[in-house]
Short mmCIF file of C-alpha atoms in Angstrom, two decimals:
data_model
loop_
_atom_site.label_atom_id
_atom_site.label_comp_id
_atom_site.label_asym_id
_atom_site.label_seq_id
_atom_site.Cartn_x
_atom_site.Cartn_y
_atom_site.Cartn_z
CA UNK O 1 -59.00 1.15 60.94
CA UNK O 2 -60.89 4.33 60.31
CA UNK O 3 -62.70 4.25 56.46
CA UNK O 4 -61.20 6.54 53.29
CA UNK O 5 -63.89 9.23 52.53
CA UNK O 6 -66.36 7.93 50.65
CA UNK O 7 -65.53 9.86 47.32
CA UNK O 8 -62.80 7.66 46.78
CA UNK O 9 -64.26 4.96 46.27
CA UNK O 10 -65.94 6.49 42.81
CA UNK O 11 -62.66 6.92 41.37
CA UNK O 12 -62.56 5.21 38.22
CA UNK O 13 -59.11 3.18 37.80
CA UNK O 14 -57.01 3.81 34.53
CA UNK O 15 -57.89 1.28 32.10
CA UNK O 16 -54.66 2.70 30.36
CA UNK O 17 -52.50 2.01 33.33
CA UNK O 18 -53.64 -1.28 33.72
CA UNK O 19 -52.36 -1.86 30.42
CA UNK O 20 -48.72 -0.19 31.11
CA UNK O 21 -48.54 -2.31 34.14
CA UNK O 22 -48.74 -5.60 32.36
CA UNK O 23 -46.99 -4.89 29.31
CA UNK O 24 -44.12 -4.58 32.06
CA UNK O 25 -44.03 -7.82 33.18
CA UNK O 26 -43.35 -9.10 29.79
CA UNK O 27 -40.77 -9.09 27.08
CA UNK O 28 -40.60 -7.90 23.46
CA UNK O 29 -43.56 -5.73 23.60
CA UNK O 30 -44.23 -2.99 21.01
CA UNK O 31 -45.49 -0.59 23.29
CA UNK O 32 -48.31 1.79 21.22
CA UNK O 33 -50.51 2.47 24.33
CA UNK O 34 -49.29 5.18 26.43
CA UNK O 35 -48.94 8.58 24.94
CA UNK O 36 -44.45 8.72 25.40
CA UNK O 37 -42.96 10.98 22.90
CA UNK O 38 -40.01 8.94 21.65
CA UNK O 39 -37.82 11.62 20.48
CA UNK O 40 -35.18 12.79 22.95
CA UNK O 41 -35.06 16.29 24.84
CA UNK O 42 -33.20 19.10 23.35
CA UNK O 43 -29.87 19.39 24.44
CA UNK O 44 -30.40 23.14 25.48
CA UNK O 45 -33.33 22.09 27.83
CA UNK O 46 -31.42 18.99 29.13
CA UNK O 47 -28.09 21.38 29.84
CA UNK O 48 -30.27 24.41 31.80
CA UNK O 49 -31.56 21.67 33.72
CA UNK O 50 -28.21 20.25 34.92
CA UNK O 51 -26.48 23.38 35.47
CA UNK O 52 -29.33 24.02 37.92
CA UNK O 53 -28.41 20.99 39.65
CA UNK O 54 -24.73 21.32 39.33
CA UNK O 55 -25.18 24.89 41.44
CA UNK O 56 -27.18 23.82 43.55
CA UNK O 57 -30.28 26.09 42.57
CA UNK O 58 -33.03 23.63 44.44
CA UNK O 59 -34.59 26.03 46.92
CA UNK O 60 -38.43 27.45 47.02
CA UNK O 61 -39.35 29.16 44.37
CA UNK O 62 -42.72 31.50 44.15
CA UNK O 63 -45.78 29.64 44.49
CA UNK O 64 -46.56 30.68 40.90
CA UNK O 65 -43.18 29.61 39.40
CA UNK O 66 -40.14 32.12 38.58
CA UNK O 67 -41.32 35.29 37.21
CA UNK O 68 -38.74 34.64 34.36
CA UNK O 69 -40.81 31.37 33.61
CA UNK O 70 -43.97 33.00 34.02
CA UNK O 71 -42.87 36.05 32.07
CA UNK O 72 -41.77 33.55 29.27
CA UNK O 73 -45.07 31.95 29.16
CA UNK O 74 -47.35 34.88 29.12
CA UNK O 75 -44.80 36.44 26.08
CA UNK O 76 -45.19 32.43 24.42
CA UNK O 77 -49.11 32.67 24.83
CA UNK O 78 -49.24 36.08 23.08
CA UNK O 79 -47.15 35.03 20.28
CA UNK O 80 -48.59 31.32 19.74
CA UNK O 81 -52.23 31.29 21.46
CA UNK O 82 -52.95 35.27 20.98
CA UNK O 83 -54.08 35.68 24.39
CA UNK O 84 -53.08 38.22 26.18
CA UNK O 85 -52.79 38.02 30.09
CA UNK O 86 -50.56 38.91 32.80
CA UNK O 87 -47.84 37.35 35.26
CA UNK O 88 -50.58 36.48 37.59
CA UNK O 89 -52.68 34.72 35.46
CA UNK O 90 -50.11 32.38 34.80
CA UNK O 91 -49.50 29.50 37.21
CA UNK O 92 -46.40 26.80 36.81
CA UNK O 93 -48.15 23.75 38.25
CA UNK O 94 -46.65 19.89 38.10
CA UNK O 95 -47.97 19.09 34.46
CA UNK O 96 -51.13 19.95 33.03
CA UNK O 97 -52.76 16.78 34.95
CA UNK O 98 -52.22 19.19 38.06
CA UNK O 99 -53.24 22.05 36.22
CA UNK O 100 -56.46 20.68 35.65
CA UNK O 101 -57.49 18.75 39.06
CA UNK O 102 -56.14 22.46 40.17
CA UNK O 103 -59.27 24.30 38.42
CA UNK O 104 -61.61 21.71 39.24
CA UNK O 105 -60.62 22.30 43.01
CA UNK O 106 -61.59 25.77 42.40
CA UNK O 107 -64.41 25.50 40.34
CA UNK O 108 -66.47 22.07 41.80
CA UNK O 109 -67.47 21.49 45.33
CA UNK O 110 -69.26 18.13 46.24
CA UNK O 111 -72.39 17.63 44.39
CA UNK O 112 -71.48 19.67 41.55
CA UNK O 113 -71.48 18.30 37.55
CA UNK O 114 -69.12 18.61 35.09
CA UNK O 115 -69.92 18.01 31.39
CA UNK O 116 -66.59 15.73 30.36
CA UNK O 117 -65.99 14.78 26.62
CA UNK O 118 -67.11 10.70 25.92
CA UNK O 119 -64.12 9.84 24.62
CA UNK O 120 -62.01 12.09 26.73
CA UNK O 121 -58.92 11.68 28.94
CA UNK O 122 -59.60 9.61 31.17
CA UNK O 123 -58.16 11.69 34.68
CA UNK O 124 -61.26 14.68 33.79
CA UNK O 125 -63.15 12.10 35.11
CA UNK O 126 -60.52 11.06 38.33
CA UNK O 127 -59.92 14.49 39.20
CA UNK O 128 -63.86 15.12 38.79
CA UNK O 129 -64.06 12.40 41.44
CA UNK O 130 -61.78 13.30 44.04
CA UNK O 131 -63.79 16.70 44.14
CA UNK O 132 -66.79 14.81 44.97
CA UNK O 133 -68.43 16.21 41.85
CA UNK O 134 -69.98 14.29 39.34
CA UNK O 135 -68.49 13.89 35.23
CA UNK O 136 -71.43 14.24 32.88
CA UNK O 137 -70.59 12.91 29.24
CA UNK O 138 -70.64 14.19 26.56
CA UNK O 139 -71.00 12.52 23.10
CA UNK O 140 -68.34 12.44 20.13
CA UNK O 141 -69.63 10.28 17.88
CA UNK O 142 -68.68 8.78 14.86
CA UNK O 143 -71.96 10.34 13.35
CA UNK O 144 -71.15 14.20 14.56
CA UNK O 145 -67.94 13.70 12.79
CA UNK O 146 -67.06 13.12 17.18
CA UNK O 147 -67.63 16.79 17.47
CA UNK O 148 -69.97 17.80 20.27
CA UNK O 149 -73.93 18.28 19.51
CA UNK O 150 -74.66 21.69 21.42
CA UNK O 151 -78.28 20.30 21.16
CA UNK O 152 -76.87 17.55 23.48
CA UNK O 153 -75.12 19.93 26.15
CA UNK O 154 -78.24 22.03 26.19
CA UNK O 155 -79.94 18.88 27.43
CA UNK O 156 -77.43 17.68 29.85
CA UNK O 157 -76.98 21.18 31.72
CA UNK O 158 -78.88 20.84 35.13
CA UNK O 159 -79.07 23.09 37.91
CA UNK O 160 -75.74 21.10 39.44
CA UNK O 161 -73.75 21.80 36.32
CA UNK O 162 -71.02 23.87 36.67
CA UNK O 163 -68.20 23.46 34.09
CA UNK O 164 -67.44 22.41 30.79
CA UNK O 165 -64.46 20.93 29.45
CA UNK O 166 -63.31 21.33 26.02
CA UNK O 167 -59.98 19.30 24.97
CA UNK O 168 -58.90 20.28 21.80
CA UNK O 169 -56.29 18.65 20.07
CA UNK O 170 -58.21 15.61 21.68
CA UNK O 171 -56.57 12.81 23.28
CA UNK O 172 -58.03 10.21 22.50
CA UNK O 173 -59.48 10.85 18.86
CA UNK O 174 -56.94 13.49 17.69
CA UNK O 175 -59.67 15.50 16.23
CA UNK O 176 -58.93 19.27 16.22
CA UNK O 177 -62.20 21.82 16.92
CA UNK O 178 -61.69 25.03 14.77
CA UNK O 179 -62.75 28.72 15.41
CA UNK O 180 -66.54 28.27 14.99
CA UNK O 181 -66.90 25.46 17.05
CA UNK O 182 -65.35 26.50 20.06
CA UNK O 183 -67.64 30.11 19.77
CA UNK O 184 -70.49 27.59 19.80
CA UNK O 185 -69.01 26.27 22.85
CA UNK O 186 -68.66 29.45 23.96
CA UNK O 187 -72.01 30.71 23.77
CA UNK O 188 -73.72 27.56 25.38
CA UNK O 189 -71.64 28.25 28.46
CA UNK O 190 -72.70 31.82 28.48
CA UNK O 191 -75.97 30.74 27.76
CA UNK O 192 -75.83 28.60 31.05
CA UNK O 193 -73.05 30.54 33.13
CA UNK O 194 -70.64 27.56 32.80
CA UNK O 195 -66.98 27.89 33.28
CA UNK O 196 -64.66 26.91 30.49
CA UNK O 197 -61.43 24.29 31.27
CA UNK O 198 -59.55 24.09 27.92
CA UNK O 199 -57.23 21.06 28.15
CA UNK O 200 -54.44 21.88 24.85
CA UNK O 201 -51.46 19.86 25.92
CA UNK O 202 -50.78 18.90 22.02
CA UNK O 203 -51.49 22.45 21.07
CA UNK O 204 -48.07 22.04 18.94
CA UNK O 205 -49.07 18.85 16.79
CA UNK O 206 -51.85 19.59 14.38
CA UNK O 207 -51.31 19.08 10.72
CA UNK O 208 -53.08 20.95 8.05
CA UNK O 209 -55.41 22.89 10.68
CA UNK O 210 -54.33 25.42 13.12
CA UNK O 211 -55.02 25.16 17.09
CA UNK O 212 -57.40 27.09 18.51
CA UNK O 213 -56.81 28.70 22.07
CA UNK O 214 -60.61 28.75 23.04
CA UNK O 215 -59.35 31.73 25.81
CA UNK O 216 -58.32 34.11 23.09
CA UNK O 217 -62.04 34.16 22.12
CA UNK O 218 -63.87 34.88 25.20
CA UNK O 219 -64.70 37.97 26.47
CA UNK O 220 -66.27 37.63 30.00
CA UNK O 221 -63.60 36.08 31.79
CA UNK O 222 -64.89 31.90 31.96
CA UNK O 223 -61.91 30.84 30.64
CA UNK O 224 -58.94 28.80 32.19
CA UNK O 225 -56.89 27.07 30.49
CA UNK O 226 -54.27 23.87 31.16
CA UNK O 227 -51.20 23.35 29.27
CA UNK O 228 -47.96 21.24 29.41
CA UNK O 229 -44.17 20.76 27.98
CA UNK O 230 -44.61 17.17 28.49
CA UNK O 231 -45.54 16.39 24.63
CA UNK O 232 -44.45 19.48 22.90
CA UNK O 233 -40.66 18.74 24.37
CA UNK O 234 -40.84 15.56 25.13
CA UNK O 235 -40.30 16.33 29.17
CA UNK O 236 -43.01 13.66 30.28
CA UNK O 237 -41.27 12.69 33.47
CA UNK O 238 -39.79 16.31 33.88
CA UNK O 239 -43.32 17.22 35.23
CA UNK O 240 -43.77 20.69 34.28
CA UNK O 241 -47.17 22.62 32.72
CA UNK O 242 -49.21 25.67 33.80
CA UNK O 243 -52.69 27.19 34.20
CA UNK O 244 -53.46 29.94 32.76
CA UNK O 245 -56.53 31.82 34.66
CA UNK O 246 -59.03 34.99 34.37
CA UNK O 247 -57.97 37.82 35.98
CA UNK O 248 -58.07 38.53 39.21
CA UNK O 249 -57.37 34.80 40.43
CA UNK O 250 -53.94 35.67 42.29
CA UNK O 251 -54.45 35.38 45.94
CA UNK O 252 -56.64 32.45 45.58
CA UNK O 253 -54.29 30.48 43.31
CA UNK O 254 -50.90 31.58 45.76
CA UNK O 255 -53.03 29.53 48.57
CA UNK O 256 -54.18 26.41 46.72
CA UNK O 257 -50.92 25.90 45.43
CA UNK O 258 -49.17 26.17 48.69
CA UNK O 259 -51.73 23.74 49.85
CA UNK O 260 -51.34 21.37 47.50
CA UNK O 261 -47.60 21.99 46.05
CA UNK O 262 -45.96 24.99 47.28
CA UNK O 263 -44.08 25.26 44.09
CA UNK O 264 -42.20 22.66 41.03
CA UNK O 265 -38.93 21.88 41.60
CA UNK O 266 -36.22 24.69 40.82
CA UNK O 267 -34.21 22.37 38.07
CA UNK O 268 -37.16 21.27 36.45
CA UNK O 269 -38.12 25.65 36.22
CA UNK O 270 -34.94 26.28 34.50
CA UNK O 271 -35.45 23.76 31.92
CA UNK O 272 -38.95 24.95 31.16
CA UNK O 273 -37.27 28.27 30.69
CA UNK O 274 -34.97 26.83 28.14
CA UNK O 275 -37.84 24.62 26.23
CA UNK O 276 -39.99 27.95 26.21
CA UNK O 277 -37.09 31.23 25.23
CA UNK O 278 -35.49 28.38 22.94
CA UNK O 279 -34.72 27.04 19.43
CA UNK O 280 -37.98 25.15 18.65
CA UNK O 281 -36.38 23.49 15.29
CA UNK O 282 -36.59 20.02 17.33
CA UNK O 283 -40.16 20.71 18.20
CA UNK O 284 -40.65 21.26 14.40
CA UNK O 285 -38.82 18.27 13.28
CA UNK O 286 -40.82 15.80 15.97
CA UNK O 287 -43.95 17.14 15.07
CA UNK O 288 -43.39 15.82 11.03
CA UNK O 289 -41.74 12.96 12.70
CA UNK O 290 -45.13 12.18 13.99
CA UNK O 291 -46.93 13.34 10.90
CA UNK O 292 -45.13 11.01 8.71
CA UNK O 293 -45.49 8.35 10.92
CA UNK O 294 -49.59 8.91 11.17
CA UNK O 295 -49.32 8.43 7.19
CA UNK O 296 -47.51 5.10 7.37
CA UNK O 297 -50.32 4.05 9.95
CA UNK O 298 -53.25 4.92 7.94
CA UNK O 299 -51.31 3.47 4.69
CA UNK O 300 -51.42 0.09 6.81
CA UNK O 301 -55.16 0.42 8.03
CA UNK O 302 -56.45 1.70 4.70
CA UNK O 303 -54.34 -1.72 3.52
CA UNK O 304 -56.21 -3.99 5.80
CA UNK O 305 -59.74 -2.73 5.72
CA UNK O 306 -59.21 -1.23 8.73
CA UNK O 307 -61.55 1.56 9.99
CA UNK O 308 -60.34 4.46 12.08
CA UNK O 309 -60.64 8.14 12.45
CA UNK O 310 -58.08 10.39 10.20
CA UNK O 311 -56.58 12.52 13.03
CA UNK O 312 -56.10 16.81 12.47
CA UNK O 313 -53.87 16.92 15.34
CA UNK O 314 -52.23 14.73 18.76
CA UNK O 315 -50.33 11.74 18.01
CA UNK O 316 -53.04 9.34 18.22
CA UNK O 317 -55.21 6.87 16.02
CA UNK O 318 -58.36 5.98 17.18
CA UNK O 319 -59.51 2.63 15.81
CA UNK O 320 -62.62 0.89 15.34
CA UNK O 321 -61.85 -2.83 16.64
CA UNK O 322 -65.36 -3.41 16.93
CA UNK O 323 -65.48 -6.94 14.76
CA UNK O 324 -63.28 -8.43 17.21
CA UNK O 325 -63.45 -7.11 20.43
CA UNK O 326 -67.36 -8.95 21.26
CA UNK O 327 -68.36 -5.96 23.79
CA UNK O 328 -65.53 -6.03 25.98
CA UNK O 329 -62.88 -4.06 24.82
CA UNK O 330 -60.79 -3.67 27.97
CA UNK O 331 -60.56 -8.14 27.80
CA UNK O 332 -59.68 -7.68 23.99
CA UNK O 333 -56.45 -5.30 24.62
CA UNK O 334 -55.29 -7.60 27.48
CA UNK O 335 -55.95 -10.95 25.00
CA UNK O 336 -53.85 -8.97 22.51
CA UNK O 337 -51.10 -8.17 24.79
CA UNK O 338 -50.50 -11.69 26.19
CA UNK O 339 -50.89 -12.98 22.66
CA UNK O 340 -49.30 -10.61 19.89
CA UNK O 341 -46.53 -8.61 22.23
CA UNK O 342 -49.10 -5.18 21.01
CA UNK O 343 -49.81 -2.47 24.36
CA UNK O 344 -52.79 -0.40 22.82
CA UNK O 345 -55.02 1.34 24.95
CA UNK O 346 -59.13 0.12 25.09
CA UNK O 347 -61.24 2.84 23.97
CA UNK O 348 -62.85 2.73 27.02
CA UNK O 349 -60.80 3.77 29.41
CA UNK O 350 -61.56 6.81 27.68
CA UNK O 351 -65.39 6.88 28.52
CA UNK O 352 -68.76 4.67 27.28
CA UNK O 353 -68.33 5.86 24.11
CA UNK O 354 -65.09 4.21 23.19
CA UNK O 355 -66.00 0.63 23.26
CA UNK O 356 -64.91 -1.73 20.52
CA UNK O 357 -62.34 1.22 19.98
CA UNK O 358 -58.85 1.45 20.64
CA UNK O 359 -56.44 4.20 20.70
CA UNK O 360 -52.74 3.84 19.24
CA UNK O 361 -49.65 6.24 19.94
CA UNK O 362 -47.66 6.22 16.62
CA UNK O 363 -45.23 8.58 18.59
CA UNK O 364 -42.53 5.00 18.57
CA UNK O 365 -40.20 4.19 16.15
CA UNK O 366 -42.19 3.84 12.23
CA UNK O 367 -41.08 0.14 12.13
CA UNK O 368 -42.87 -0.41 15.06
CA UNK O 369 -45.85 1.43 14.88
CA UNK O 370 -46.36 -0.56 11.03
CA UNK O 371 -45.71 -4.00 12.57
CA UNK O 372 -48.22 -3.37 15.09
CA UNK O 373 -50.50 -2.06 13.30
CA UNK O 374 -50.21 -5.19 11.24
CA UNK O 375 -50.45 -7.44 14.02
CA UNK O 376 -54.38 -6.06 14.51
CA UNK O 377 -57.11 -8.75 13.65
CA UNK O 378 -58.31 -7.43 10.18
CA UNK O 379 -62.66 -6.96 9.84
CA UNK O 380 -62.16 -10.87 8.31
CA UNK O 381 -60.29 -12.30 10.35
CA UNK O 382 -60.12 -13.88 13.55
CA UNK O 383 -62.05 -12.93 16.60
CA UNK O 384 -59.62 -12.96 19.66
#
């Protein structure tokens, strides 16, 4: 049979996946890998939704989105992000993962480099890949308080380097990059005519620090920017998030996405309308459903000697399981599965950088998240 182009074959697997996929298999798992909200949708979202269904609204809709969806999200990124844009800079795509292997279609061509946060999610470096570009990571570090040395970026940037990604709230670590950080990131890109892709799918869970859009502080147009109502609504398998691009992007973006999508599903439009124009009380209450449960996990760490990093924002802790993993975190997480009934995600499915780490989702039920948290090997005890 004829061969797969040879890009694919430099597609990393997900090392988060893998753990999904056996934690199905077995019974009475706590499940604390994969990043699920576990509070329900809204009623209001869930009802616009299945009207839509009920009368039969499922045809085509603009490649864009409906301008009533598009209108709600450019009014939503005013209020919330302060950016101001218009209608067609504002693109409803299927999640933010297809927001963001959208830009990198636009912005990479094969033999191109991307500088990719090390931790970072781990499809920047997929989507990277099917490009036939090249990630380039970046360090957060333990040391840098896992904030990015600009002395670092100035010394990856080659003449192949064409974007940067910034992901702030950060999945994995949770850490949240404030005003003057992302004007530092700012002015490196100028510096070396990068474009900007701002991943902020948990731009509604921070605690005790505001989010940042890094678009509402440029001013030369480098700038695009991925969201999502997956976390913020809970509508993970709903598929719904948006890119948000300079101006003058419109008749380029009409044709990728009828190349690649033509448009999201009608039903799962109306919904997003809904989530967006809506009573955000729920959104509210989940977000201090996940801050209290954040406190109960560090409670338990600080408890067991535990060290990990003390998140700003996301629902994620990111734990240092370095006295018992022995170099191979990815084994250690599978060990722990089969043994304890635990899903956690290795720390290096995120990138190089996140060996011996792990990353937990405390977005489960608080009894869950505590027992296992409490099922983790403690620095003195034993070495799986």
């Amino acid at each position: 049979m004829p061969s797969l182009a040879p890009h694919t074959a430099s597609v990393p697997p997900s090392g988060i996946r893998r753990i999904f996929d056996l934690a199905g298999e077995l019974d009475d798992v706590i499940a604390l890998a994969i990043g699920e909200p576990d509070v329900p949708v809204a009623e209001h979202i869930l009802a616009a939704g299945a009207r839509a269904f009920m009368a039969d609204v499922t045809d085509y809709t603009p490649n864009g989105g409906i301008p009533q969806l598009r209108q709600a999200i450019v009014e939503k990124l005013a209020r919330e992000n302060s950016l101001t844009v218009d209608l067609e800079q504002v693109w409803v795509t299927v999640g933010a993962t297809q927001a963001l292997h959208q830009a990198m279609g636009l912005l990479l061509d094969a033999g191109d480099e991307i500088l990719v946060p090390d931790p970072g999610y781990t499809t920047f470096s997929m989507s990277a890949r099917m490009a036939g570009a090249t990630p380039v990571p970046y360090s957060l570090r333990p040391d840098s308080g896992f904030a990015p040395s600009i002395d670092e970026l100035d010394r990856l940037v080659t003449d192949r380097t064409r974007v940067i990604i910034v992901n702030t709230p950060s999945n994995p670590l949770g850490s949240v990059l404030d005003a003057d950080q992302l004007r530092e990131l700012l002015a490196f890109a100028r510096r070396h005519d990068l474009w900007v892709l701002s991943d902020e799918v948990y731009e509604y869970f921070t605690y005790g620090t505001p989010h940042v859009s890094i678009a509402s502080l440029d001013d030369d147009d480098r700038v695009f920017s991925a969201f999502s109502l997956s976390k913020t609504y809970a509508m993970t398998g709903v598929r719904v998030g948006y890119l948000v691009t300079p101006p003058g992007m419109a008749p380029i973006m009409r044709t990728v996405q009828e190349a690649s999508i033509s448009c999201v599903t009608s039903p799962a439009q109306l919904a997003a309308i809904a989530a967006i124009t809506g009573d955000h009380q729920h959104v509210a209450d989940a977000r201090e459903h996940y801050r209290g449960n954040l406190e109960a996990a560090c409670a338990v760490l600080d408890e067991r000697g535990i060290h990990y990093l003390r998140p700003n924002g996301a629902f994620y802790l990111w734990i240092d399981m370095q006295h018992a993993t022995q170099g191979d975190v990815a084994g250690w997480t599978e060990a722990f599965l089969l043994r304890e009934r635990v899903s956690v995600a290795p720390g290096s499915a995120f990138g190089r950088a996140g060996e011996g780490w792990i990353r937990v989702c405390v977005a489960a039920d608080r009894a869950d998240v505590i027992e296992g948290l409490r099922r983790l090997p403690a620095p003195h005890g034993t070495i799986a």
